[in-house]
Amino acid sequence: MTGRAIAAFPLFFRHTIGAFAGSPFVLSPWQAFIVGQIFGWKCEDGTRRFQRVYISIGRKNGKSTLAACIGILMARFDGEAAAEVYIGATKSDQARVIFRECTRMVRKSPALVPFADPRVSQINFADSFIKPLGSDKAFDGLNPHCTIFDELHAWKELHRPFYDTLTTGSASRSQPLRFTITTAGDDKSLIWVEEQEHAQSVVSGKFEDESYLVYVAQLEKDDDIF
């Protein structure tokens, strides 16, 4: 399954921006590691081991592009009936950054065009869909199979009700995925601080969480940035 998931990227996905637009999306090593862990590790009952993913990495490393592909895979190829995939951000405009990438990808991919029906605010795949959501818009009755949290460092306490709605709405799903991408934040974002501290506790071995995948790439405190 790991090999098939990684191999699916250049088959299904094309770059859509800049000099690489139109070329197959071949995963970089760190991206392949993430994809392999998510789709390759299974529990004894056949469900995903990692149902919560936290990625913290600097800008312009391809995390939004990866998130867009993950959203499409979860909506179309994960075998979940009536899968609801939400891209959550503090504002609708921010959520649409990844959503627009999803839209461009399905339109550029010959393998996806027959299955996708991209609309202004939703991409439909038979009985499943991808939808952007911002905390500045009304939200209710969500049953996410996959939630992509964009730029968690920007989430403040005022966004807590929206965040809680997205993280607690998957009770009826057998293997939901919470996929978080962010750059480093500060202590003004308690939601980011909580997630970062939990991630560090798991990585250091202070806390055991077998369903939580962490990928944090950052300088150490005394590193020379040059």
One Martini backbone bead per residue (centre of mass of N, CA, C, O) as a GRO file, in nm:
protein
  226
    1MET     BB    1   0.056   0.063  -0.019
    2THR     BB    2   0.287   0.260  -0.006
    3GLY     BB    3   0.380   0.241  -0.303
    4ARG     BB    4   0.105   0.320  -0.430
    5ALA     BB    5   0.075   0.600  -0.305
    6ILE     BB    6   0.337   0.723  -0.421
    7ALA     BB    7   0.280   0.645  -0.726
    8ALA     BB    8   0.013   0.819  -0.759
    9PHE     BB    9   0.115   1.108  -0.796
   10PRO     BB   10   0.230   1.109  -1.098
   11LEU     BB   11  -0.045   0.992  -1.213
   12PHE     BB   12  -0.264   1.216  -1.086
   13PHE     BB   13  -0.052   1.457  -1.055
   14ARG     BB   14  -0.007   1.813  -1.114
   15HIS     BB   15   0.146   2.078  -1.166
   16THR     BB   16   0.014   2.441  -1.157
   17ILE     BB   17   0.281   2.614  -1.092
   18GLY     BB   18   0.496   2.749  -1.283
   19ALA     BB   19   0.763   2.578  -1.423
   20PHE     BB   20   0.607   2.286  -1.341
   21ALA     BB   21   0.369   2.304  -1.505
   22GLY     BB   22   0.234   1.976  -1.596
   23SER     BB   23   0.403   1.813  -1.421
   24PRO     BB   24   0.471   1.562  -1.240
   25PHE     BB   25   0.420   1.462  -0.902
   26VAL     BB   26   0.711   1.427  -0.729
   27LEU     BB   27   0.812   1.327  -0.443
   28SER     BB   28   0.969   1.418  -0.189
   29PRO     BB   29   1.109   1.268   0.073
   30TRP     BB   30   0.927   1.397   0.296
   31GLN     BB   31   0.658   1.338   0.150
   32ALA     BB   32   0.689   1.030   0.124
   33PHE     BB   33   0.696   0.975   0.423
   34ILE     BB   34   0.413   1.072   0.490
   35VAL     BB   35   0.250   0.895   0.293
   36GLY     BB   36   0.358   0.620   0.391
   37GLN     BB   37   0.250   0.643   0.682
   38ILE     BB   38  -0.052   0.684   0.631
   39PHE     BB   39  -0.097   0.434   0.403
   40GLY     BB   40   0.095   0.190   0.536
   41TRP     BB   41  -0.026   0.194   0.822
   42LYS     BB   42  -0.178  -0.077   1.009
   43CYS     BB   43  -0.406  -0.223   1.177
   44GLU     BB   44  -0.555  -0.518   1.256
   45ASP     BB   45  -0.841  -0.397   1.132
   46GLY     BB   46  -0.726  -0.203   0.874
   47THR     BB   47  -0.672   0.058   0.987
   48ARG     BB   48  -0.534   0.342   1.048
   49ARG     BB   49  -0.292   0.449   1.248
   50PHE     BB   50  -0.280   0.741   1.127
   51GLN     BB   51  -0.519   1.014   1.232
   52ARG     BB   52  -0.280   1.223   1.299
   53VAL     BB   53  -0.129   1.520   1.152
   54TYR     BB   54   0.191   1.697   1.196
   55ILE     BB   55   0.312   1.990   1.013
   56SER     BB   56   0.634   2.161   1.044
   57ILE     BB   57   0.727   2.409   0.802
   58GLY     BB   58   0.854   2.598   0.587
   59ARG     BB   59   0.825   2.790   0.341
   60LYS     BB   60   0.824   2.659   0.021
   61ASN     BB   61   0.788   2.309   0.053
   62GLY     BB   62   0.486   2.185  -0.031
   63LYS     BB   63   0.239   2.156   0.177
   64SER     BB   64  -0.013   2.248   0.013
   65THR     BB   65   0.013   2.045  -0.216
   66LEU     BB   66  -0.004   1.796  -0.040
   67ALA     BB   67  -0.280   1.859   0.088
   68ALA     BB   68  -0.444   1.850  -0.173
   69CYS     BB   69  -0.386   1.550  -0.235
   70ILE     BB   70  -0.498   1.430   0.022
   71GLY     BB   71  -0.786   1.526  -0.021
   72ILE     BB   72  -0.837   1.365  -0.282
   73LEU     BB   73  -0.776   1.082  -0.175
   74MET     BB   74  -0.997   1.090   0.053
   75ALA     BB   75  -1.243   1.138  -0.144
   76ARG     BB   76  -1.179   0.905  -0.382
   77PHE     BB   77  -0.958   0.654  -0.253
   78ASP     BB   78  -1.055   0.548   0.059
   79GLY     BB   79  -1.348   0.398   0.075
   80GLU     BB   80  -1.550   0.625   0.166
   81ALA     BB   81  -1.861   0.688   0.237
   82ALA     BB   82  -1.941   0.999   0.205
   83ALA     BB   83  -1.699   1.187   0.190
   84GLU     BB   84  -1.573   1.450   0.403
   85VAL     BB   85  -1.380   1.734   0.298
   86TYR     BB   86  -1.196   1.972   0.492
   87ILE     BB   87  -1.087   2.314   0.473
   88GLY     BB   88  -0.931   2.477   0.741
   89ALA     BB   89  -0.966   2.825   0.846
   90THR     BB   90  -0.989   3.142   0.963
   91LYS     BB   91  -1.051   3.194   0.654
   92SER     BB   92  -1.188   3.149   0.352
   93ASP     BB   93  -0.951   3.253   0.178
   94GLN     BB   94  -0.743   3.055   0.300
   95ALA     BB   95  -0.892   2.787   0.231
   96ARG     BB   96  -0.875   2.846  -0.088
   97VAL     BB   97  -0.584   2.780  -0.149
   98ILE     BB   98  -0.610   2.469  -0.146
   99PHE     BB   99  -0.869   2.444  -0.313
  100ARG     BB  100  -0.751   2.558  -0.578
  101GLU     BB  101  -0.545   2.333  -0.607
  102CYS     BB  102  -0.746   2.106  -0.634
  103THR     BB  103  -0.889   2.216  -0.886
  104ARG     BB  104  -0.643   2.222  -1.073
  105MET     BB  105  -0.570   1.922  -1.051
  106VAL     BB  106  -0.834   1.794  -1.166
  107ARG     BB  107  -0.815   1.956  -1.443
  108LYS     BB  108  -0.510   1.842  -1.519
  109SER     BB  109  -0.617   1.541  -1.480
  110PRO     BB  110  -0.698   1.268  -1.668
  111ALA     BB  111  -0.761   1.072  -1.415
  112LEU     BB  112  -0.982   1.287  -1.274
  113VAL     BB  113  -1.196   1.419  -1.460
  114PRO     BB  114  -1.421   1.182  -1.466
  115PHE     BB  115  -1.469   1.218  -1.127
  116ALA     BB  116  -1.488   1.535  -1.135
  117ASP     BB  117  -1.681   1.829  -0.986
  118PRO     BB  118  -1.603   2.146  -1.013
  119ARG     BB  119  -1.674   2.412  -0.807
  120VAL     BB  120  -1.667   2.702  -0.642
  121SER     BB  121  -1.721   2.544  -0.327
  122GLN     BB  122  -1.696   2.245  -0.469
  123ILE     BB  123  -1.587   1.900  -0.486
  124ASN     BB  124  -1.708   1.631  -0.671
  125PHE     BB  125  -1.734   1.263  -0.581
  126ALA     BB  126  -2.003   1.160  -0.622
  127ASP     BB  127  -2.061   1.120  -0.267
  128SER     BB  128  -1.821   1.321  -0.251
  129PHE     BB  129  -1.614   1.591  -0.088
  130ILE     BB  130  -1.473   1.926  -0.122
  131LYS     BB  131  -1.433   2.189   0.138
  132PRO     BB  132  -1.423   2.515   0.229
  133LEU     BB  133  -1.343   2.662   0.562
  134GLY     BB  134  -1.441   2.932   0.771
  135SER     BB  135  -1.487   3.102   1.073
  136ASP     BB  136  -1.652   3.344   0.911
  137LYS     BB  137  -1.855   3.109   0.872
  138ALA     BB  138  -2.102   2.908   0.863
  139PHE     BB  139  -2.141   2.607   1.078
  140ASP     BB  140  -2.285   2.270   1.027
  141GLY     BB  141  -2.322   1.931   1.021
  142LEU     BB  142  -2.048   1.779   1.049
  143ASN     BB  143  -1.871   1.476   0.875
  144PRO     BB  144  -1.560   1.411   0.882
  145HIS     BB  145  -1.297   1.230   0.722
  146CYS     BB  146  -1.139   1.502   0.646
  147THR     BB  147  -0.903   1.739   0.793
  148ILE     BB  148  -0.764   2.054   0.694
  149PHE     BB  149  -0.517   2.242   0.855
  150ASP     BB  150  -0.436   2.579   0.806
  151GLU     BB  151  -0.220   2.755   0.962
  152LEU     BB  152  -0.217   2.717   1.292
  153HIS     BB  153  -0.062   2.977   1.393
  154ALA     BB  154  -0.337   3.165   1.332
  155TRP     BB  155  -0.486   3.043   1.569
  156LYS     BB  156  -0.723   3.145   1.797
  157GLU     BB  157  -0.954   3.156   2.047
  158LEU     BB  158  -1.189   3.250   1.852
  159HIS     BB  159  -1.149   2.958   1.686
  160ARG     BB  160  -1.231   2.721   1.876
  161PRO     BB  161  -1.520   2.631   1.790
  162PHE     BB  162  -1.434   2.551   1.503
  163TYR     BB  163  -1.215   2.349   1.578
  164ASP     BB  164  -1.396   2.159   1.750
  165THR     BB  165  -1.594   2.083   1.526
  166LEU     BB  166  -1.374   1.944   1.339
  167THR     BB  167  -1.255   1.738   1.572
  168THR     BB  168  -1.565   1.607   1.669
  169GLY     BB  169  -1.725   1.502   1.382
  170SER     BB  170  -1.594   1.176   1.347
  171ALA     BB  171  -1.744   0.937   1.505
  172SER     BB  172  -1.860   0.770   1.235
  173ARG     BB  173  -1.567   0.720   1.166
  174SER     BB  174  -1.316   0.474   1.133
  175GLN     BB  175  -1.071   0.667   0.962
  176PRO     BB  176  -0.988   0.948   1.031
  177LEU     BB  177  -0.834   1.267   0.919
  178ARG     BB  178  -0.588   1.483   1.066
  179PHE     BB  179  -0.446   1.762   0.878
  180THR     BB  180  -0.156   1.950   0.966
  181ILE     BB  181  -0.042   2.279   0.870
  182THR     BB  182   0.270   2.468   0.938
  183THR     BB  183   0.420   2.718   1.083
  184ALA     BB  184   0.566   2.889   1.301
  185GLY     BB  185   0.484   3.030   1.608
  186ASP     BB  186   0.320   3.167   1.896
  187ASP     BB  187   0.184   3.247   2.220
  188LYS     BB  188  -0.093   3.363   2.085
  189SER     BB  189  -0.141   3.053   1.997
  190LEU     BB  190  -0.288   2.806   2.170
  191ILE     BB  191  -0.345   2.591   1.960
  192TRP     BB  192  -0.055   2.566   1.859
  193VAL     BB  193   0.082   2.515   2.130
  194GLU     BB  194  -0.064   2.251   2.196
  195GLU     BB  195   0.028   2.094   1.944
  196GLN     BB  196   0.334   2.133   1.972
  197GLU     BB  197   0.364   2.006   2.253
  198HIS     BB  198   0.252   1.731   2.179
  199ALA     BB  199   0.455   1.667   1.957
  200GLN     BB  200   0.710   1.684   2.137
  201SER     BB  201   0.621   1.460   2.336
  202VAL     BB  202   0.615   1.231   2.129
  203VAL     BB  203   0.906   1.253   2.016
  204SER     BB  204   1.048   1.233   2.313
  205GLY     BB  205   0.854   1.017   2.490
  206LYS     BB  206   0.657   1.149   2.710
  207PHE     BB  207   0.431   1.065   2.496
  208GLU     BB  208   0.180   0.830   2.400
  209ASP     BB  209   0.088   0.818   2.033
  210GLU     BB  210   0.004   0.593   1.779
  211SER     BB  211  -0.190   0.810   1.595
  212TYR     BB  212   0.064   1.017   1.580
  213LEU     BB  213   0.204   1.232   1.333
  214VAL     BB  214   0.536   1.374   1.314
  215TYR     BB  215   0.662   1.685   1.139
  216VAL     BB  216   0.958   1.864   1.233
  217ALA     BB  217   1.116   2.156   1.079
  218GLN     BB  218   1.386   2.302   1.265
  219LEU     BB  219   1.562   2.504   1.441
  220GLU     BB  220   1.774   2.536   1.671
  221LYS     BB  221   1.840   2.768   1.900
  222ASP     BB  222   2.178   2.769   1.819
  223ASP     BB  223   2.154   2.803   1.529
  224ASP     BB  224   2.283   2.888   1.219
  225ILE     BB  225   2.112   3.037   0.958
  226PHE     BB  226   2.388   3.028   0.760
   0.00000   0.00000   0.00000
